[in-house]
mmCIF file with all atom_site columns, C-alpha atoms and ligand atoms in Angstrom:
data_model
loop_
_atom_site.group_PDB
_atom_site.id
_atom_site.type_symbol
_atom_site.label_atom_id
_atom_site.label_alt_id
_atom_site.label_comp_id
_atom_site.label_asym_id
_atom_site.label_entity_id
_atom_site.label_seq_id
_atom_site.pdbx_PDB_ins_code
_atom_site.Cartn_x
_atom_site.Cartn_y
_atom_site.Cartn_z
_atom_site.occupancy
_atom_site.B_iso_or_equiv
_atom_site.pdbx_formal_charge
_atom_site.auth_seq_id
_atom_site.auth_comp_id
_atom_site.auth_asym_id
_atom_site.auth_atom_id
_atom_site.pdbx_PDB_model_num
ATOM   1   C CA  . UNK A 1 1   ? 14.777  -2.579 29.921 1.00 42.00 ? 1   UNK A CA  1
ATOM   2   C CA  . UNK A 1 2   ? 12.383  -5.111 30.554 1.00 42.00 ? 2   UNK A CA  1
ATOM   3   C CA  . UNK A 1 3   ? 10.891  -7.119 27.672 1.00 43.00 ? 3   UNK A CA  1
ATOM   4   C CA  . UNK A 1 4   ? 8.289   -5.175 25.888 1.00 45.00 ? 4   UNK A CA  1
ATOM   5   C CA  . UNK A 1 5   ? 7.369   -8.278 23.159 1.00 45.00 ? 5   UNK A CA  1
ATOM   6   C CA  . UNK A 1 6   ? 5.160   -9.883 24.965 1.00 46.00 ? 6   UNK A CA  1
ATOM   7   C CA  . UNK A 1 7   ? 2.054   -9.293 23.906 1.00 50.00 ? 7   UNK A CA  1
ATOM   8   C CA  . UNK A 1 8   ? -1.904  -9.982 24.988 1.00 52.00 ? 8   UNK A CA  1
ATOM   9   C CA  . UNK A 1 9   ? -5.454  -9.280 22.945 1.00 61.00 ? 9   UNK A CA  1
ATOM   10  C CA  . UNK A 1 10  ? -6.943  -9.002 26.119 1.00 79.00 ? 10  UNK A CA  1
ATOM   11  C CA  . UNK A 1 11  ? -5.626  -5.792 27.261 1.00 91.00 ? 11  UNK A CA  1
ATOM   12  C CA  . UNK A 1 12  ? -8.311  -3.267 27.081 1.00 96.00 ? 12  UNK A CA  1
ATOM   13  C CA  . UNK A 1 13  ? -7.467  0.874  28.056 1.00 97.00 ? 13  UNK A CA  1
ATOM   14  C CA  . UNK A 1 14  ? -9.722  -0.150 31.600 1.00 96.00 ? 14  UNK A CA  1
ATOM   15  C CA  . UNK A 1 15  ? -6.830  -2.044 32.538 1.00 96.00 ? 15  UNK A CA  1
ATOM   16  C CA  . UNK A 1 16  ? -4.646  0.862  33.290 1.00 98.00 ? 16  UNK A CA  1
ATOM   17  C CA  . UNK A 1 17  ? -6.820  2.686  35.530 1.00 97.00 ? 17  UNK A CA  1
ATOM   18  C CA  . UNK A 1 18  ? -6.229  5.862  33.856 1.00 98.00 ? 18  UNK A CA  1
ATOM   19  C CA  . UNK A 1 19  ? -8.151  9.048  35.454 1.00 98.00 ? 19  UNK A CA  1
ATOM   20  C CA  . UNK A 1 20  ? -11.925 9.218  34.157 1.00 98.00 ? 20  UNK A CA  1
ATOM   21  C CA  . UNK A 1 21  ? -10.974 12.348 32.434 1.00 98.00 ? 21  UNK A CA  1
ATOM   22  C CA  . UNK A 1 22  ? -8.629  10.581 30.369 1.00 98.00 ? 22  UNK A CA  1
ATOM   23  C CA  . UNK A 1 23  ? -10.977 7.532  30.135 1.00 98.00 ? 23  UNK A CA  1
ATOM   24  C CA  . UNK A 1 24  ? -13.339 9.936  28.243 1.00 98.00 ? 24  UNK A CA  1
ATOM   25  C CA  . UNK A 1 25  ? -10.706 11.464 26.195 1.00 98.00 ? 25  UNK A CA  1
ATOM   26  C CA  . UNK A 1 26  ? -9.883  8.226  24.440 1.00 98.00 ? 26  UNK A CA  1
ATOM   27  C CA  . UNK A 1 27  ? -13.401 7.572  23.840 1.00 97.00 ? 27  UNK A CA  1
ATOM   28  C CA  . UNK A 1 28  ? -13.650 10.977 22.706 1.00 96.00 ? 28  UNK A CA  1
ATOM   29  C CA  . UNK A 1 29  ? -10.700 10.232 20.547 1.00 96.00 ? 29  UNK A CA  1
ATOM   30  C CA  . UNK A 1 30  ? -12.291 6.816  19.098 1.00 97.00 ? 30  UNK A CA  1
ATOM   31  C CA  . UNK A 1 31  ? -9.842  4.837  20.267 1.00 97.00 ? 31  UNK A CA  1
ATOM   32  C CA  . UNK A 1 32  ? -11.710 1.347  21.010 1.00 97.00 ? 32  UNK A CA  1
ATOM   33  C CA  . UNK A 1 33  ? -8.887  -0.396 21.868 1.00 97.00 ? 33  UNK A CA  1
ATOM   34  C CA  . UNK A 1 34  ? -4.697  -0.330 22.717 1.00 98.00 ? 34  UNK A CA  1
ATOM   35  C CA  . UNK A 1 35  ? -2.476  -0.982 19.705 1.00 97.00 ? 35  UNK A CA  1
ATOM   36  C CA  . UNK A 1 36  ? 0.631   -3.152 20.774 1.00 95.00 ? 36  UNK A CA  1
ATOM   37  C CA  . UNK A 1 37  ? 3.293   -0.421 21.719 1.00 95.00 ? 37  UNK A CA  1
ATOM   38  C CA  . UNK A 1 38  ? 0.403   1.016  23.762 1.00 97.00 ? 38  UNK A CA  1
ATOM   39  C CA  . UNK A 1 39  ? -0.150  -2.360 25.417 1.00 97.00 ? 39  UNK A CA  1
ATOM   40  C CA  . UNK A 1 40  ? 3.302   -3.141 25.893 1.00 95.00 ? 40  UNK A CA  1
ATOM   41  C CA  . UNK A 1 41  ? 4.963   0.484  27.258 1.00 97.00 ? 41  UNK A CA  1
ATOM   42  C CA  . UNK A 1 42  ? 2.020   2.199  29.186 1.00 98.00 ? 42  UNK A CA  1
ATOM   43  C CA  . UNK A 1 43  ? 2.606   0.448  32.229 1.00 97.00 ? 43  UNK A CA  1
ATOM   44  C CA  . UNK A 1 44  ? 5.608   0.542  32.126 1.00 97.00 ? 44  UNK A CA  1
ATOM   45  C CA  . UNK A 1 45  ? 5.766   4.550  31.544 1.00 98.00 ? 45  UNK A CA  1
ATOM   46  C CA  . UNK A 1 46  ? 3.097   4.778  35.138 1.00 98.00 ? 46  UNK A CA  1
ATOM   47  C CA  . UNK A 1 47  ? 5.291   2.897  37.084 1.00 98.00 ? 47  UNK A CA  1
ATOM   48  C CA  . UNK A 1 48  ? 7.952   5.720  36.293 1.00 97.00 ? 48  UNK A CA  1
ATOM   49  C CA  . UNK A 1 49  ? 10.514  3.949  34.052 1.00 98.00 ? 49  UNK A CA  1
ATOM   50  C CA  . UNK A 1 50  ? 12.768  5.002  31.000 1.00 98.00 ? 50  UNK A CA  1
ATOM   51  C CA  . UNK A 1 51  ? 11.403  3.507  27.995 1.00 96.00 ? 51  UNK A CA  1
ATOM   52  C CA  . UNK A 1 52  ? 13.306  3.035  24.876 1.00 96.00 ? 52  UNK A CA  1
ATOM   53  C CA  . UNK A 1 53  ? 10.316  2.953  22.230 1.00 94.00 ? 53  UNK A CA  1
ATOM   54  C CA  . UNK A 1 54  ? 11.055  0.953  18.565 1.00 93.00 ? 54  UNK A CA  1
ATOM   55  C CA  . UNK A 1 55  ? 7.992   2.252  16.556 1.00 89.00 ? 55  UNK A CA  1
ATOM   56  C CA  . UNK A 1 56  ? 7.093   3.700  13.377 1.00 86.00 ? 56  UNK A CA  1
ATOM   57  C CA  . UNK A 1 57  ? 4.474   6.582  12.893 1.00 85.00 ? 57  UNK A CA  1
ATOM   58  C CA  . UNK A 1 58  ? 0.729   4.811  12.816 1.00 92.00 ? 58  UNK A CA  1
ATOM   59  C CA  . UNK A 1 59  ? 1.538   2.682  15.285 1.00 94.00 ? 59  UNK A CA  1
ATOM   60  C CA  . UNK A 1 60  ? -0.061  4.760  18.014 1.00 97.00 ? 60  UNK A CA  1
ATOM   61  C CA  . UNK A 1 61  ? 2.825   5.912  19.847 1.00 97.00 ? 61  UNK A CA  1
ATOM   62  C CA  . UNK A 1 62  ? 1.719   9.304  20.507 1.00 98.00 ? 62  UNK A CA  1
ATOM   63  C CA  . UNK A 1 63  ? -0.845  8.165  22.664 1.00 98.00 ? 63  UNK A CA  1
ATOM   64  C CA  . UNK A 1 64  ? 1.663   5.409  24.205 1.00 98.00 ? 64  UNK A CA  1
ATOM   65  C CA  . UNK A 1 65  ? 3.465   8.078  25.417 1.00 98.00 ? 65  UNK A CA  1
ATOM   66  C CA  . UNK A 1 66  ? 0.629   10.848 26.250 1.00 98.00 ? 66  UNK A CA  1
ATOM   67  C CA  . UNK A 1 67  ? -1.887  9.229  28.402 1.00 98.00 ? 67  UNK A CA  1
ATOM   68  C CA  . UNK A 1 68  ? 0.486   7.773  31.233 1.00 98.00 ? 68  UNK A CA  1
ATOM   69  C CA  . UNK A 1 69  ? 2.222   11.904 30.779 1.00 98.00 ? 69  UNK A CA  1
ATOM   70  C CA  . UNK A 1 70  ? -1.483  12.957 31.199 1.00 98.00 ? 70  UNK A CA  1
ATOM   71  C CA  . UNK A 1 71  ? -2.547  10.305 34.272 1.00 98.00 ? 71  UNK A CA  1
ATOM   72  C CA  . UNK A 1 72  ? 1.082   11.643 35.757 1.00 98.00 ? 72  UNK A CA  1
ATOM   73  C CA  . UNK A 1 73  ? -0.685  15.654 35.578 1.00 98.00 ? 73  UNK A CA  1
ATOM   74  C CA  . UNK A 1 74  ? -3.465  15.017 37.059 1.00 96.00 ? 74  UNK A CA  1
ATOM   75  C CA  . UNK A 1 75  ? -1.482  15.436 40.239 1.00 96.00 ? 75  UNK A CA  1
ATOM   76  C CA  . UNK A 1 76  ? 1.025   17.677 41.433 1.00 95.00 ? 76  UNK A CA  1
ATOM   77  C CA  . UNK A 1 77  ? 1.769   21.686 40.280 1.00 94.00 ? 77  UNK A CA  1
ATOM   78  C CA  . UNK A 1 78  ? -0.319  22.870 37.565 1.00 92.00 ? 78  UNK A CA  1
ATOM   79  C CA  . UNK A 1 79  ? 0.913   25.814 35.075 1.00 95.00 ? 79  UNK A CA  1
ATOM   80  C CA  . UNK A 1 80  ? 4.457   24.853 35.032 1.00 96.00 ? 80  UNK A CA  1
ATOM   81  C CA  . UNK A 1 81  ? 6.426   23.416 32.558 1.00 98.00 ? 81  UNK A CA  1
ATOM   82  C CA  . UNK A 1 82  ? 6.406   19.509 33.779 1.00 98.00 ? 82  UNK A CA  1
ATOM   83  C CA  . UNK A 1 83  ? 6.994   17.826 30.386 1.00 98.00 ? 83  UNK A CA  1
ATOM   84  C CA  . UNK A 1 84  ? 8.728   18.413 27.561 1.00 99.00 ? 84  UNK A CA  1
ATOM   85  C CA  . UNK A 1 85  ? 8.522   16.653 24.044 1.00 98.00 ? 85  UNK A CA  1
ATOM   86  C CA  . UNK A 1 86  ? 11.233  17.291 21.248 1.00 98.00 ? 86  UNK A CA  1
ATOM   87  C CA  . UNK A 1 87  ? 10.171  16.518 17.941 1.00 98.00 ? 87  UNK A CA  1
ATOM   88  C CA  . UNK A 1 88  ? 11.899  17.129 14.447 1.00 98.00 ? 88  UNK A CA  1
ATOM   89  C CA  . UNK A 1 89  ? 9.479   18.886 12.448 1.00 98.00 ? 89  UNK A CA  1
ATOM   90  C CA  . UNK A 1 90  ? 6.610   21.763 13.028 1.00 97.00 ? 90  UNK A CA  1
ATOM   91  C CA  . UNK A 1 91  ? 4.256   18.723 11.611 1.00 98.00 ? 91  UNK A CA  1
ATOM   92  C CA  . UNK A 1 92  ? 5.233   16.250 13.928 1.00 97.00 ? 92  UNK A CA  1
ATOM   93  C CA  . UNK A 1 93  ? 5.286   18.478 16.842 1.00 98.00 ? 93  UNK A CA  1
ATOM   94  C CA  . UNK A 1 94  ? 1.818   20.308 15.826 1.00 98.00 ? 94  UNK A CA  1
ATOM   95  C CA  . UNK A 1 95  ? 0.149   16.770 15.846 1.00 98.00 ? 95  UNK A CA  1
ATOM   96  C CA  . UNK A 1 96  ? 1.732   15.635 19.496 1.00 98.00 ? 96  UNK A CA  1
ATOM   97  C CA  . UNK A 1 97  ? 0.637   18.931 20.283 1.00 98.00 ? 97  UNK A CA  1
ATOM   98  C CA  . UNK A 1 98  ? -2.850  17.786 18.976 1.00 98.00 ? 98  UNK A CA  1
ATOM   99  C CA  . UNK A 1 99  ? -3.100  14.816 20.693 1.00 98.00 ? 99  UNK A CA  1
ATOM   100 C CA  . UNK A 1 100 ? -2.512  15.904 23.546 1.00 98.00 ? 100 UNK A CA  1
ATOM   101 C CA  . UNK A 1 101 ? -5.028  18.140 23.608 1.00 97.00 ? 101 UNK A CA  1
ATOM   102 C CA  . UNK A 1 102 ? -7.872  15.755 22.022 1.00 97.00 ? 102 UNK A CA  1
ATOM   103 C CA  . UNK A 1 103 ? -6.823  13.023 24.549 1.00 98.00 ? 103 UNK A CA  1
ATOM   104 C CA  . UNK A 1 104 ? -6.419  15.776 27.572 1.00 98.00 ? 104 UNK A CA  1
ATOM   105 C CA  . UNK A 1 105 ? -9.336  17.764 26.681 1.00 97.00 ? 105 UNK A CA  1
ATOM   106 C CA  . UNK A 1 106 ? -11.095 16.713 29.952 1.00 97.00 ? 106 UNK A CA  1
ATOM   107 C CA  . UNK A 1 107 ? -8.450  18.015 32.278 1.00 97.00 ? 107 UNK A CA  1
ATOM   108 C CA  . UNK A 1 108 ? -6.685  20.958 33.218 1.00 95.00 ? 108 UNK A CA  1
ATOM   109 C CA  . UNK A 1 109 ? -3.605  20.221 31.679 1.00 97.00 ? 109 UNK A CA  1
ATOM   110 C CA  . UNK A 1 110 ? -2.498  22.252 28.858 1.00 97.00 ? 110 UNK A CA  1
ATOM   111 C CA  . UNK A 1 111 ? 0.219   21.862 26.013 1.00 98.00 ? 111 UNK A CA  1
ATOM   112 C CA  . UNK A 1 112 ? 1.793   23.946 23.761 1.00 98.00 ? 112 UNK A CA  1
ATOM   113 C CA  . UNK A 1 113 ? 2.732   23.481 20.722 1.00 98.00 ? 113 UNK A CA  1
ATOM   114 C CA  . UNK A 1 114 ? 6.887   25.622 20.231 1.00 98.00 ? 114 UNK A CA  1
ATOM   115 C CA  . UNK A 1 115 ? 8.069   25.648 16.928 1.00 98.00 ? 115 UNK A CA  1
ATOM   116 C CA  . UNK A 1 116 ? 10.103  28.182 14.083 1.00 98.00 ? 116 UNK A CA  1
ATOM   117 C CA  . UNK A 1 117 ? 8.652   29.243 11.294 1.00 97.00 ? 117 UNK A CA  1
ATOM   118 C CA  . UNK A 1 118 ? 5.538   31.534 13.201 1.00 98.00 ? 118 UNK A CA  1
ATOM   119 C CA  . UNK A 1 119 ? 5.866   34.063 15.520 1.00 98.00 ? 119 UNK A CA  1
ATOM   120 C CA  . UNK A 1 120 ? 7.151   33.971 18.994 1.00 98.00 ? 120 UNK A CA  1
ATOM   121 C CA  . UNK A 1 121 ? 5.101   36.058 20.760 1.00 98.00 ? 121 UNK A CA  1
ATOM   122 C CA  . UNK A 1 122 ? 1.668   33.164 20.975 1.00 98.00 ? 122 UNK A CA  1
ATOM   123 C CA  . UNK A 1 123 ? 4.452   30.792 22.207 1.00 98.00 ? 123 UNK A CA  1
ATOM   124 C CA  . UNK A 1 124 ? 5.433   33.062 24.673 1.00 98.00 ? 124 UNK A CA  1
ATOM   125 C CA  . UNK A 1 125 ? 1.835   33.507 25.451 1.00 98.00 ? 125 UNK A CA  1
ATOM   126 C CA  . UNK A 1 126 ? 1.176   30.129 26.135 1.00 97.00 ? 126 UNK A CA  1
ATOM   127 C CA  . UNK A 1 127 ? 4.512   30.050 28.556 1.00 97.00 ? 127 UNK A CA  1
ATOM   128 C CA  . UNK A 1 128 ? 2.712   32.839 30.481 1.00 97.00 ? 128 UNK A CA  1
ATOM   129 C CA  . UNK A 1 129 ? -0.325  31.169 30.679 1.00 96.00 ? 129 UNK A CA  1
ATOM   130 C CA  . UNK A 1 130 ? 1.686   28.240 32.165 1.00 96.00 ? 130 UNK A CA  1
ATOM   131 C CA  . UNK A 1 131 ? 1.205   25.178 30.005 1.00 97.00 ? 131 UNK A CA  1
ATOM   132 C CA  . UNK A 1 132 ? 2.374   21.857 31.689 1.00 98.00 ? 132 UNK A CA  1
ATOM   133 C CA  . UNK A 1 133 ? 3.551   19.874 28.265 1.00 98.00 ? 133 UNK A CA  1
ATOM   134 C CA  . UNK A 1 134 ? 5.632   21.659 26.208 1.00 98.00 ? 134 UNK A CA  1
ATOM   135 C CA  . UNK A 1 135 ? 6.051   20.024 22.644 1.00 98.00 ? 135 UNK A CA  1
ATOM   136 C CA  . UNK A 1 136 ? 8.802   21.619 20.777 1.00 98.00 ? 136 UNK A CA  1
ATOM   137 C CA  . UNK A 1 137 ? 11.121  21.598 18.049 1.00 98.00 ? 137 UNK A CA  1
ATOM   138 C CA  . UNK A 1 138 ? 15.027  22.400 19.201 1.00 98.00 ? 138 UNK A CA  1
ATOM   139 C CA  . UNK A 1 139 ? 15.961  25.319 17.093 1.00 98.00 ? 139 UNK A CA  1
ATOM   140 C CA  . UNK A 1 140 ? 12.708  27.322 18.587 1.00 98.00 ? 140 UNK A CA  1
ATOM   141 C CA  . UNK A 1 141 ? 13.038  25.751 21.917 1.00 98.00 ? 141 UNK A CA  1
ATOM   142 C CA  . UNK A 1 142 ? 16.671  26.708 22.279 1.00 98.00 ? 142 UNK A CA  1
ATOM   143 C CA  . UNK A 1 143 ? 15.862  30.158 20.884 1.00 98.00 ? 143 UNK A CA  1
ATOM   144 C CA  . UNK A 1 144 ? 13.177  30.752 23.517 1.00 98.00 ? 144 UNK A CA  1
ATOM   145 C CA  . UNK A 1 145 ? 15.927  29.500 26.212 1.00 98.00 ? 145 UNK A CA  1
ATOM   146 C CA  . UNK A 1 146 ? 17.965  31.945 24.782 1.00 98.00 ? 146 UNK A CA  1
ATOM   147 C CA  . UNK A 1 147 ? 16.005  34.360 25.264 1.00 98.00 ? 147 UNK A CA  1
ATOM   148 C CA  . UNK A 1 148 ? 14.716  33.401 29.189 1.00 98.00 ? 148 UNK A CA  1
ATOM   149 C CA  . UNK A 1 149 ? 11.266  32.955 27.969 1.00 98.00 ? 149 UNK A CA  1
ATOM   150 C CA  . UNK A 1 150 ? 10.948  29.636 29.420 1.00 98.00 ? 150 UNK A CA  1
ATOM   151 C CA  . UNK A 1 151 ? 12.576  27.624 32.231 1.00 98.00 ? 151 UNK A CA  1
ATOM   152 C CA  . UNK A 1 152 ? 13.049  24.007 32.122 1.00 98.00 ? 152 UNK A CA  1
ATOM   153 C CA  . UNK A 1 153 ? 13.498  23.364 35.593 1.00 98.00 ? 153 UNK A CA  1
ATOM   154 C CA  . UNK A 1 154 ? 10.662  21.939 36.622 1.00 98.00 ? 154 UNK A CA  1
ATOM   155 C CA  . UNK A 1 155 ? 10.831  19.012 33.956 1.00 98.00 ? 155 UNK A CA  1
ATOM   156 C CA  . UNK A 1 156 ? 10.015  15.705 35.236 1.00 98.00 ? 156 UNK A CA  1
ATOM   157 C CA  . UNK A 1 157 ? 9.596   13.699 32.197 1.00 98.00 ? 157 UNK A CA  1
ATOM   158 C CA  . UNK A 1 158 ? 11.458  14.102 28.823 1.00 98.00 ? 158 UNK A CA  1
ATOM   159 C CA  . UNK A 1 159 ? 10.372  12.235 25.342 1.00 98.00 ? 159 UNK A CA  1
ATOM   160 C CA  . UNK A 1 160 ? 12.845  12.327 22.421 1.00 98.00 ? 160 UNK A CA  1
ATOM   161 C CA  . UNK A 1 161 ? 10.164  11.218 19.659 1.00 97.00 ? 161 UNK A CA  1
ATOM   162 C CA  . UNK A 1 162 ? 11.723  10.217 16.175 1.00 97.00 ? 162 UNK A CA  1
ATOM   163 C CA  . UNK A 1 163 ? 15.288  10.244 17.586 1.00 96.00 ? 163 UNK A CA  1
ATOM   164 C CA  . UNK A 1 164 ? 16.810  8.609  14.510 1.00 96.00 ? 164 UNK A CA  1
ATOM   165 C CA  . UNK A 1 165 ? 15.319  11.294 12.468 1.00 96.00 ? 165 UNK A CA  1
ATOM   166 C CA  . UNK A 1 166 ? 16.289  14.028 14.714 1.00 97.00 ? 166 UNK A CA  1
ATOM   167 C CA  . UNK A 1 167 ? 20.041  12.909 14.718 1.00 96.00 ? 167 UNK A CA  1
ATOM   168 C CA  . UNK A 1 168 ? 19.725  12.835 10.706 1.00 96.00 ? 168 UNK A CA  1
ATOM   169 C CA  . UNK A 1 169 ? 19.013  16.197 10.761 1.00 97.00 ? 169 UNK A CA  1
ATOM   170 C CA  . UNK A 1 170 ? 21.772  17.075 13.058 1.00 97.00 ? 170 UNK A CA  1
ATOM   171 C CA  . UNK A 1 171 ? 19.988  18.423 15.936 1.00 97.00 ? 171 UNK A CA  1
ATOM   172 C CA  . UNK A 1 172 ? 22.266  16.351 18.210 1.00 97.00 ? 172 UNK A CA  1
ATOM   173 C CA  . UNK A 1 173 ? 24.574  19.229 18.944 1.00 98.00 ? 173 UNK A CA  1
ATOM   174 C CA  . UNK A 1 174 ? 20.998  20.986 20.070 1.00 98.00 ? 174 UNK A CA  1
ATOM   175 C CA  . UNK A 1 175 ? 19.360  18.422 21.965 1.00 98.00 ? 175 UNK A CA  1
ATOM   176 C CA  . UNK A 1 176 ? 22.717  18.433 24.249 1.00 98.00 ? 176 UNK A CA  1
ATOM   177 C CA  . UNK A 1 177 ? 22.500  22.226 24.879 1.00 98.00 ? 177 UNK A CA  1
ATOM   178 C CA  . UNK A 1 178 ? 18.590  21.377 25.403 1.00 98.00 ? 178 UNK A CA  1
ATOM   179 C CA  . UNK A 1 179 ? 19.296  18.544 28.299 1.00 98.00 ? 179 UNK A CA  1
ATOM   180 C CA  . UNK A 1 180 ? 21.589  21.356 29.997 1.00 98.00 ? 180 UNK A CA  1
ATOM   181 C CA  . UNK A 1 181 ? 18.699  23.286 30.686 1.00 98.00 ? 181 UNK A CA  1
ATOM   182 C CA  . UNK A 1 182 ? 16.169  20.082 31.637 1.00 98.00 ? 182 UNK A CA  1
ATOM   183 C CA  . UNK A 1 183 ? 16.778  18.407 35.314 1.00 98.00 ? 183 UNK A CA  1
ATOM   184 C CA  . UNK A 1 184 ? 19.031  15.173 35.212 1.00 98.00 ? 184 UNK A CA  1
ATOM   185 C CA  . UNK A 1 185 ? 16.289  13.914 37.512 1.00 98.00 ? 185 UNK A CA  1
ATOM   186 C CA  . UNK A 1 186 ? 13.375  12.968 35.392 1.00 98.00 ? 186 UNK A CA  1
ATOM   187 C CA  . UNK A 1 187 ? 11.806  10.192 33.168 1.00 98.00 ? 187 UNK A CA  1
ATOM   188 C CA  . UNK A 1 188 ? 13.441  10.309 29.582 1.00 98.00 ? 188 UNK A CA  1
ATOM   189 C CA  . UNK A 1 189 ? 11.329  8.343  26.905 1.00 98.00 ? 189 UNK A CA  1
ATOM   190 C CA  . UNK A 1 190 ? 13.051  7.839  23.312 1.00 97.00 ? 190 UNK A CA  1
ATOM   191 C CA  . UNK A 1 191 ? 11.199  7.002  20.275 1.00 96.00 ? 191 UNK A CA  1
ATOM   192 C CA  . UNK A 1 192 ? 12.640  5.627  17.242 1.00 95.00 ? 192 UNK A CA  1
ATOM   193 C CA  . UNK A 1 193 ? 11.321  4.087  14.202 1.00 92.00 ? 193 UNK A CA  1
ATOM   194 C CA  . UNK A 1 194 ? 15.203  2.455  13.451 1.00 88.00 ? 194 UNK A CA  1
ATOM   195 C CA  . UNK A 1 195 ? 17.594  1.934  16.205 1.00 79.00 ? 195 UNK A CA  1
HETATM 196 P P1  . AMP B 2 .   ? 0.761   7.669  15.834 1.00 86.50 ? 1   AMP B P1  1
HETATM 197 O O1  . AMP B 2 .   ? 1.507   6.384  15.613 1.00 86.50 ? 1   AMP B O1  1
HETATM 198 O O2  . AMP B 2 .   ? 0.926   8.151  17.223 1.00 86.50 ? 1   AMP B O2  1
HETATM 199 O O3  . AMP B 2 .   ? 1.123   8.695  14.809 1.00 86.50 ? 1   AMP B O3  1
HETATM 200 O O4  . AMP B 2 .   ? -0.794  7.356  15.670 1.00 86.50 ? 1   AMP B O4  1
HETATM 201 C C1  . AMP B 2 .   ? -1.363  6.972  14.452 1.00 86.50 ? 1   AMP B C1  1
HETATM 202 C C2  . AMP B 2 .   ? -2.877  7.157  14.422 1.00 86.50 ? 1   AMP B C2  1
HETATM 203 O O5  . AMP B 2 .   ? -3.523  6.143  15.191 1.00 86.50 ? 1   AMP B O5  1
HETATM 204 C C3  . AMP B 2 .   ? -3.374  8.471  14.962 1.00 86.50 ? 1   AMP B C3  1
HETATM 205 O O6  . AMP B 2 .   ? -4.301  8.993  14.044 1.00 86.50 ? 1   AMP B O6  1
HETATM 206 C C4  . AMP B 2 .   ? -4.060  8.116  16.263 1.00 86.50 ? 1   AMP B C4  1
HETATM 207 O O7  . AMP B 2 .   ? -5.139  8.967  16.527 1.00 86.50 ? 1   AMP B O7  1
HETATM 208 C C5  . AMP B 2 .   ? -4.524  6.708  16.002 1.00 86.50 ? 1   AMP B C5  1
HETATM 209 N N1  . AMP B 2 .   ? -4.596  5.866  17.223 1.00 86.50 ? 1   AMP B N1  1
HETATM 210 C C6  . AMP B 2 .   ? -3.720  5.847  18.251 1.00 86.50 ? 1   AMP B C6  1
HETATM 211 N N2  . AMP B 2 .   ? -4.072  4.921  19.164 1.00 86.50 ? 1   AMP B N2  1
HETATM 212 C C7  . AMP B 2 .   ? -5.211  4.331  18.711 1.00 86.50 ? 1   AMP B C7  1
HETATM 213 C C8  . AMP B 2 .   ? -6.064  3.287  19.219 1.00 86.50 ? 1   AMP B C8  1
HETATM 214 N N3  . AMP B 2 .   ? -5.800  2.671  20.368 1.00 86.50 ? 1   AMP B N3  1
HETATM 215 N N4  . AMP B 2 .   ? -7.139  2.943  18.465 1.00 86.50 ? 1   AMP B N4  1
HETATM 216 C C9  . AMP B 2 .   ? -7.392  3.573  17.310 1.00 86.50 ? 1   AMP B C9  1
HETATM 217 N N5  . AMP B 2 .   ? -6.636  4.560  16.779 1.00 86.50 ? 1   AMP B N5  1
HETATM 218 C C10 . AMP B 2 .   ? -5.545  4.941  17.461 1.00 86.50 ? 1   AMP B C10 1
#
């Protein structure tokens, strides 16, 4: 990957020519201006490109990763499954989940939020109602699969947020069964606060 250390002051969110919508949905979300990994990986994640992401929670990676996913939806098929984030824990996922929606809250594009713990049937819900980001936790995710609630087929971009922690866990056995069901076509994005 290219080198993602250089860094600037003078980057400002104008600079990536992000749709209006999502202009006002970071200044709905407060955000004044980029932190570094949102400086350095954001252009790189609109041109298209993998990204291999070193960064700790607080360091505004969510957003890194969710406004060039969000600029990417405002074109192309809407109420399909496009992307899908896997996250370790029901907390982590419920607060992509979030920010996606305070951040996207200006366009059309819906997330949903896929997790154990709560009933299916809202989940399966919000498949029917077509959301385009699905953020998810594997055991859930895999059970849903199971099931045929949900196809993966039409993923274009895959994030892998807290990898390290996600391995810990042991949900690498999952997260293979997972990528069977996602294209091998797509953008993959992989997030980890220790390599
Ligand atoms: P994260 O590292 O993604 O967990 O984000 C940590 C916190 O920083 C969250 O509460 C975000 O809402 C906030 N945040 C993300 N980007 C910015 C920004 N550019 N300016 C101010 N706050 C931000």
């Amino acid at each position: 990957m290219s080198d993602l250390t250089t860094t600037s002051n003078d980057v400002t969110f104008d600079s990536f020519n992000l749709d209006t919508r999502i202009r006002a949905g970071i200044t709905d979300a407060g955000y004044d201006v980029p932190t570094p990994i949102q400086r350095q990986a954001i252009p790189y994640i609109l041109e298209g490109r993998d990204v291999l992401g070193l960064a700790q929670t607080g360091t505004g990676k969510t957003a890194a990763f969710m406004l060039p996913i969000l600029q990417r939806l405002t074109r192309g098929p809407l109420r399909r499954p496009r992307v899908l984030i896997v996250a370790p824990t029901r907390e982590l996922a419920e607060q992509i989940h979030e920010t996606a929606r305070a951040l996207g809250g200006r366009t059309k594009v819906r997330s949903a939020a896929v997790y154990g713990g709560v009933g299916k049937g809202p989940q399966i819900d919000a498949f029917r109602r077509g959301a385009e980001i699905l953020v998810a936790c594997p055991g859930r995710l895999l059970d849903h699969l199971g099931e045929g609630n949900v196809d993966l087929g039409s993923i274009e971009v895959l994030v892998l947020d807290e990898a390290d922690r996600m391995l810990d866990m042991g949900f690498l056995p999952d997260i293979r069964r997972i990528l069977k069901h996602v294209p091998a076509q797509r953008q993959t994005m992989l997030f980890s606060a220790t390599m």
